Coordinates of N, CA and C in Angstrom, one line a residue:
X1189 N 120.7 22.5 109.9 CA 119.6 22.4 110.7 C 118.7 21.2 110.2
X1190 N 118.9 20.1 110.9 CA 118.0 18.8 110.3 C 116.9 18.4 111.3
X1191 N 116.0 18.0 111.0 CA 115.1 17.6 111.6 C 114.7 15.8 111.7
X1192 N 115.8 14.8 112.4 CA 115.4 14.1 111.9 C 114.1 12.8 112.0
X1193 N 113.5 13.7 113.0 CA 112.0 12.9 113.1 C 111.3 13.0 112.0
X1194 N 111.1 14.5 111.3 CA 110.7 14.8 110.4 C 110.9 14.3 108.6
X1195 N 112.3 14.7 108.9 CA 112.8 14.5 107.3 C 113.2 12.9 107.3
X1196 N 113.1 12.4 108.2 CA 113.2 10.4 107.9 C 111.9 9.9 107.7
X1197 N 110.7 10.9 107.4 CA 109.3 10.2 106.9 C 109.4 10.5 105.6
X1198 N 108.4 9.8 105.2 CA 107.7 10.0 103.5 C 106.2 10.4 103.5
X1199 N 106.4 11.2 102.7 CA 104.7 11.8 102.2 C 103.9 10.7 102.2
X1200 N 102.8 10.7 102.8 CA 101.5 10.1 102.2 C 100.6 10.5 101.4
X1201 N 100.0 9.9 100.8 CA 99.0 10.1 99.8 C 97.5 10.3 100.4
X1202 N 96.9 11.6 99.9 CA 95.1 11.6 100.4 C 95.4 11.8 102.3
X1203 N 96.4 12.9 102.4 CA 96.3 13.4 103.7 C 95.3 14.2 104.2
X1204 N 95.0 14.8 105.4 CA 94.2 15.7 105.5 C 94.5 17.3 106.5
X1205 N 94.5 18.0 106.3 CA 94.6 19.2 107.1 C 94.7 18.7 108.1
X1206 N 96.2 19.9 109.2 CA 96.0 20.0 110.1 C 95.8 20.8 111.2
X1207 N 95.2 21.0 112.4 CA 94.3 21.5 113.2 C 95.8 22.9 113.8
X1208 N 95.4 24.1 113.9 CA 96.7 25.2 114.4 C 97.5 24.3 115.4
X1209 N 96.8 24.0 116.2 CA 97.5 23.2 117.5 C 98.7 22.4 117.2
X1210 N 99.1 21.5 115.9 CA 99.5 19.9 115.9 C 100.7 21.5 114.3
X1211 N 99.9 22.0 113.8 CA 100.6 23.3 113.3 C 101.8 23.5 113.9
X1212 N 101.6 24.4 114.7 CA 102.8 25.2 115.9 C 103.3 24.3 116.2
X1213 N 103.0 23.0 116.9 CA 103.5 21.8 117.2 C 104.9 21.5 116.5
X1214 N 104.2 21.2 115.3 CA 105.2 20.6 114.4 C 106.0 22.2 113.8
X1215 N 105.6 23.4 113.4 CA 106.8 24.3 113.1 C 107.7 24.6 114.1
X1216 N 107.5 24.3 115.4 CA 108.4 24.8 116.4 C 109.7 23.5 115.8
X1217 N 109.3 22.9 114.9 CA 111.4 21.6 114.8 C 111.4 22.5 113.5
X1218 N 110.8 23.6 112.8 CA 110.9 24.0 112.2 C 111.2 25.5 112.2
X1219 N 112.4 25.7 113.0 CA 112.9 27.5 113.0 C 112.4 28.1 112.6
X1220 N 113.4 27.9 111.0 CA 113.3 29.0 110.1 C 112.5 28.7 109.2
X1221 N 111.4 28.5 109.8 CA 109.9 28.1 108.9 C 109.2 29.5 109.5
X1222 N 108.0 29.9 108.8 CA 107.3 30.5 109.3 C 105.9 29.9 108.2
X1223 N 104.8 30.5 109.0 CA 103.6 30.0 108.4 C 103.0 31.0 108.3
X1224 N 102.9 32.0 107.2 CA 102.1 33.0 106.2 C 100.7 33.0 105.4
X1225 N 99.5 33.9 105.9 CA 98.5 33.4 104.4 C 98.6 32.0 104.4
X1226 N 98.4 31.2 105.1 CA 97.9 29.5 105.5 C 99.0 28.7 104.7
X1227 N 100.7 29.3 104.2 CA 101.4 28.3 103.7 C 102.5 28.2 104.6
X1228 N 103.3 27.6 104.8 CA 104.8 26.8 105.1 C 106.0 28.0 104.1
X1229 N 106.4 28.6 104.9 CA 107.4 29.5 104.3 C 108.9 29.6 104.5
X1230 N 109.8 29.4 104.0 CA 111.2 29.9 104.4 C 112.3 30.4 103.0
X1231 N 112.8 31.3 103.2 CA 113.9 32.0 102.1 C 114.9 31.2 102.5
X1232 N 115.7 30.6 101.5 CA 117.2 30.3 101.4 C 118.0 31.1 100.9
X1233 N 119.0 31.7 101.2 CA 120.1 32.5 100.9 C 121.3 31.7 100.1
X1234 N 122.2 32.1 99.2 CA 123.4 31.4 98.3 C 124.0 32.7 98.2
X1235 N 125.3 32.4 97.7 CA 126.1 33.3 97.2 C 126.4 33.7 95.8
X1236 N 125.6 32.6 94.6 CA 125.4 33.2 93.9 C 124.8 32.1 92.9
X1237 N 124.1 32.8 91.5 CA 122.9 31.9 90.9 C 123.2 30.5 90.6
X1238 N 124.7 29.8 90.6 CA 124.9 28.7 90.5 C 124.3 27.8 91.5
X1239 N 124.8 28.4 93.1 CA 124.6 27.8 94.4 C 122.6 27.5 94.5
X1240 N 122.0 29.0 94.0 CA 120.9 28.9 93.8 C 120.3 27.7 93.1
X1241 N 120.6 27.6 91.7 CA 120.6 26.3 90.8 C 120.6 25.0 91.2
X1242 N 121.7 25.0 92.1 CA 121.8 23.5 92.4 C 121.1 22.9 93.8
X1243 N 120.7 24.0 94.9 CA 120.2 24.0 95.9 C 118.2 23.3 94.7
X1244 N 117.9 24.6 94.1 CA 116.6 24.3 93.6 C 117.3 22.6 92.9
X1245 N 117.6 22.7 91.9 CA 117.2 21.1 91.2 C 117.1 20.0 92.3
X1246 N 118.3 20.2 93.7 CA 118.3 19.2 94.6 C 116.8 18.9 95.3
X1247 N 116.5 20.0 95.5 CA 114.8 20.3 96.0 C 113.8 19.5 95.1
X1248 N 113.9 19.8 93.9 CA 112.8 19.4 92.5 C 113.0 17.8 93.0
X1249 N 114.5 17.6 92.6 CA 114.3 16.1 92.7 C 113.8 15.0 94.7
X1250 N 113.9 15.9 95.5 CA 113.5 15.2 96.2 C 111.5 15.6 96.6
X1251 N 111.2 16.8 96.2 CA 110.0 17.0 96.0 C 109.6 16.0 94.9
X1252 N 109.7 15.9 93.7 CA 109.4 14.7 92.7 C 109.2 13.3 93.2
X1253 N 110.1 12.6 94.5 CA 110.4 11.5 95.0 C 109.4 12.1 95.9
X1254 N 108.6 12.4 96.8 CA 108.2 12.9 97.7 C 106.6 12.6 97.1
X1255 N 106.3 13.4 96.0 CA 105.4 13.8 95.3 C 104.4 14.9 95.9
X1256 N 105.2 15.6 96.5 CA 104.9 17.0 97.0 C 105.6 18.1 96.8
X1257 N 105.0 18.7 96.0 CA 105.5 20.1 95.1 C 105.5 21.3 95.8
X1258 N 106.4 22.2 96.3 CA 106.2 23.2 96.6 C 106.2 24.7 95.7
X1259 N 105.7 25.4 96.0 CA 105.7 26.8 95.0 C 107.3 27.7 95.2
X1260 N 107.5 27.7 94.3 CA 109.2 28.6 94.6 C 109.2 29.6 93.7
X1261 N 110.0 30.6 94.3 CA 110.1 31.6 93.5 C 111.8 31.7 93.8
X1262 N 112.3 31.8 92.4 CA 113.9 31.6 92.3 C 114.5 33.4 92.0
X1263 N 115.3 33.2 92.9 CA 116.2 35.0 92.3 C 117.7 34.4 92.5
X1264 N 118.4 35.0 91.6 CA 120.2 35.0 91.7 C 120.8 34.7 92.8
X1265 N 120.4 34.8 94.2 CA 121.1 34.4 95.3 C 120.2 34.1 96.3
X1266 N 119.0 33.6 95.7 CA 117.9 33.2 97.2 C 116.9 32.4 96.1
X1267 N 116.3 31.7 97.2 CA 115.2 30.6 96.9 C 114.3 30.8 97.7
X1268 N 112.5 31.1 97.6 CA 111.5 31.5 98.5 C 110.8 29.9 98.0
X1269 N 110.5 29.4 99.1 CA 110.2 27.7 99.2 C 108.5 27.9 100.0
X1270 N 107.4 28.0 99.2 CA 106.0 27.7 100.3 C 105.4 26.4 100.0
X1271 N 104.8 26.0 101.1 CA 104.0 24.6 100.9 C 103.0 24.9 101.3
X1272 N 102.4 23.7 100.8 CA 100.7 23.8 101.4 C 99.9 22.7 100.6
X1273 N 99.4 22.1 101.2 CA 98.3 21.2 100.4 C 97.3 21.2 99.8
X1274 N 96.9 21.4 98.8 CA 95.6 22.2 98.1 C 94.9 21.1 98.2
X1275 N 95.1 19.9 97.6 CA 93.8 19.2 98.1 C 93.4 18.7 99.4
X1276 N 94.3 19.0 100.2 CA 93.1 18.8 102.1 C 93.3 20.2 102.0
X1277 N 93.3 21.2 101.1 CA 93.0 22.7 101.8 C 93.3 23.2 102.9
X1278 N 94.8 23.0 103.6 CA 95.4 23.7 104.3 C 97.0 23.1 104.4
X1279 N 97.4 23.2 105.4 CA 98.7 22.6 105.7 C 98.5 20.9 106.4
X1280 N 99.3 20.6 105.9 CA 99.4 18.7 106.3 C 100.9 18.4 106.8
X1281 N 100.9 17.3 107.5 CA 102.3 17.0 107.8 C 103.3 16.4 106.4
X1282 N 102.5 16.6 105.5 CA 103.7 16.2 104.0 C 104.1 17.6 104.2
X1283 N 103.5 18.5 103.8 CA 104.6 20.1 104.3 C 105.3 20.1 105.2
X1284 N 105.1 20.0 106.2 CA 105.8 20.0 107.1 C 107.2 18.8 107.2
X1285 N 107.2 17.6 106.6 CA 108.2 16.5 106.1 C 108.9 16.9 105.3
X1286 N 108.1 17.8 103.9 CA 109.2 18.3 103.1 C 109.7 19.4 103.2
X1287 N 109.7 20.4 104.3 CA 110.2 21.6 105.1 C 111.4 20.3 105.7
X1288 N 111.3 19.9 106.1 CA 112.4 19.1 107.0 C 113.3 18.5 105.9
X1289 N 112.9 18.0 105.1 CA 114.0 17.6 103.9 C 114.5 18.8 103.3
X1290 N 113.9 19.8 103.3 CA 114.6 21.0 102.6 C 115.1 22.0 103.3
X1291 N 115.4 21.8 104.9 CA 116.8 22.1 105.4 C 117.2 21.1 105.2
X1292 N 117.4 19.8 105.3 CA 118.5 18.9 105.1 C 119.0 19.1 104.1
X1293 N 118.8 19.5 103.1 CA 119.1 19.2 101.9 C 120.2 21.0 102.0
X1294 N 119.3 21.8 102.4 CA 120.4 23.3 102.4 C 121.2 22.9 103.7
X1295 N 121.3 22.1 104.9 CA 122.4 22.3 105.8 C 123.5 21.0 105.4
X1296 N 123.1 20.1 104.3 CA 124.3 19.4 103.7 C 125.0 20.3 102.4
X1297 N 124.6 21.7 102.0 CA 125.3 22.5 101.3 C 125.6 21.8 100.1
X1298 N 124.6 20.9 99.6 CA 124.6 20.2 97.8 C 124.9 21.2 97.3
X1299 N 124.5 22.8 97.2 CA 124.5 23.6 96.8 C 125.9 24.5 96.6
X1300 N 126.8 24.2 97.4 CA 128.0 24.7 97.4 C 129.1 24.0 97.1
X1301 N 128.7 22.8 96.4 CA 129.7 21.9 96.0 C 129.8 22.5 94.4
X1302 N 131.1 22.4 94.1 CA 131.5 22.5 92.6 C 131.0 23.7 91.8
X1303 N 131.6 24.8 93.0 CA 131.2 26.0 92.4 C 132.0 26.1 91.4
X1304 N 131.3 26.9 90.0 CA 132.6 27.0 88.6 C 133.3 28.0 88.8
X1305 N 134.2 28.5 88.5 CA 135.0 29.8 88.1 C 134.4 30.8 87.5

């Protein structure tokens, strides 16, 4: 599931919230996004803590390149991925860009290359 309007931009720096309307707007290219308690939410599933591992580091490094961090909470066979922008104090379209890179990044399955034995 790629988004490529989305995931072919880059974060900006010193964004500002945006309004519910331009919200919904933009989570509708975003399925299996949902928007919780004012963050950007979606669970990724794996088959097991390696697939997990490599899905997250892929994430870090393009969040790092991005310079937009999201909050994750890692278990053995899932990744819980929320965004949000704390300094414009709500959700911004860098959430929403790097929601779009991070299905790209789980529907090119980095994650399920070179599973070990």
């Amino acid at each position: 599931m790629t988004h490529p309007e989305l995931s072919a931009r880059h974060c900006a720096p010193r964004t500002t919230a945006l309004d519910p309307a331009t919200c919904a707007a933009l989570l509708a290219q975003l399925p299996a996004w949902t928007i919780e308690g004012g963050k950007l939410c979606r669970s990724f599933a794996f088959r097991n803590y390696y697939q997990t591992l490599a899905f997250v580091n892929a994430l870090a490094y393009m969040t790092h390149a991005q310079d937009h961090h999201p909050e994750l909470t890692v278990g053995y066979n899932a990744c819980a991925a929320r965004y949000d922008t704390h300094s414009a104090g709500g959700l911004t379209e860098n959430d929403f860009i790097c929601a779009a890179k991070a299905d790209a990044i789980y529907s090119a399955g980095a994650h399920a290359a070179a599973v070990p034995a």
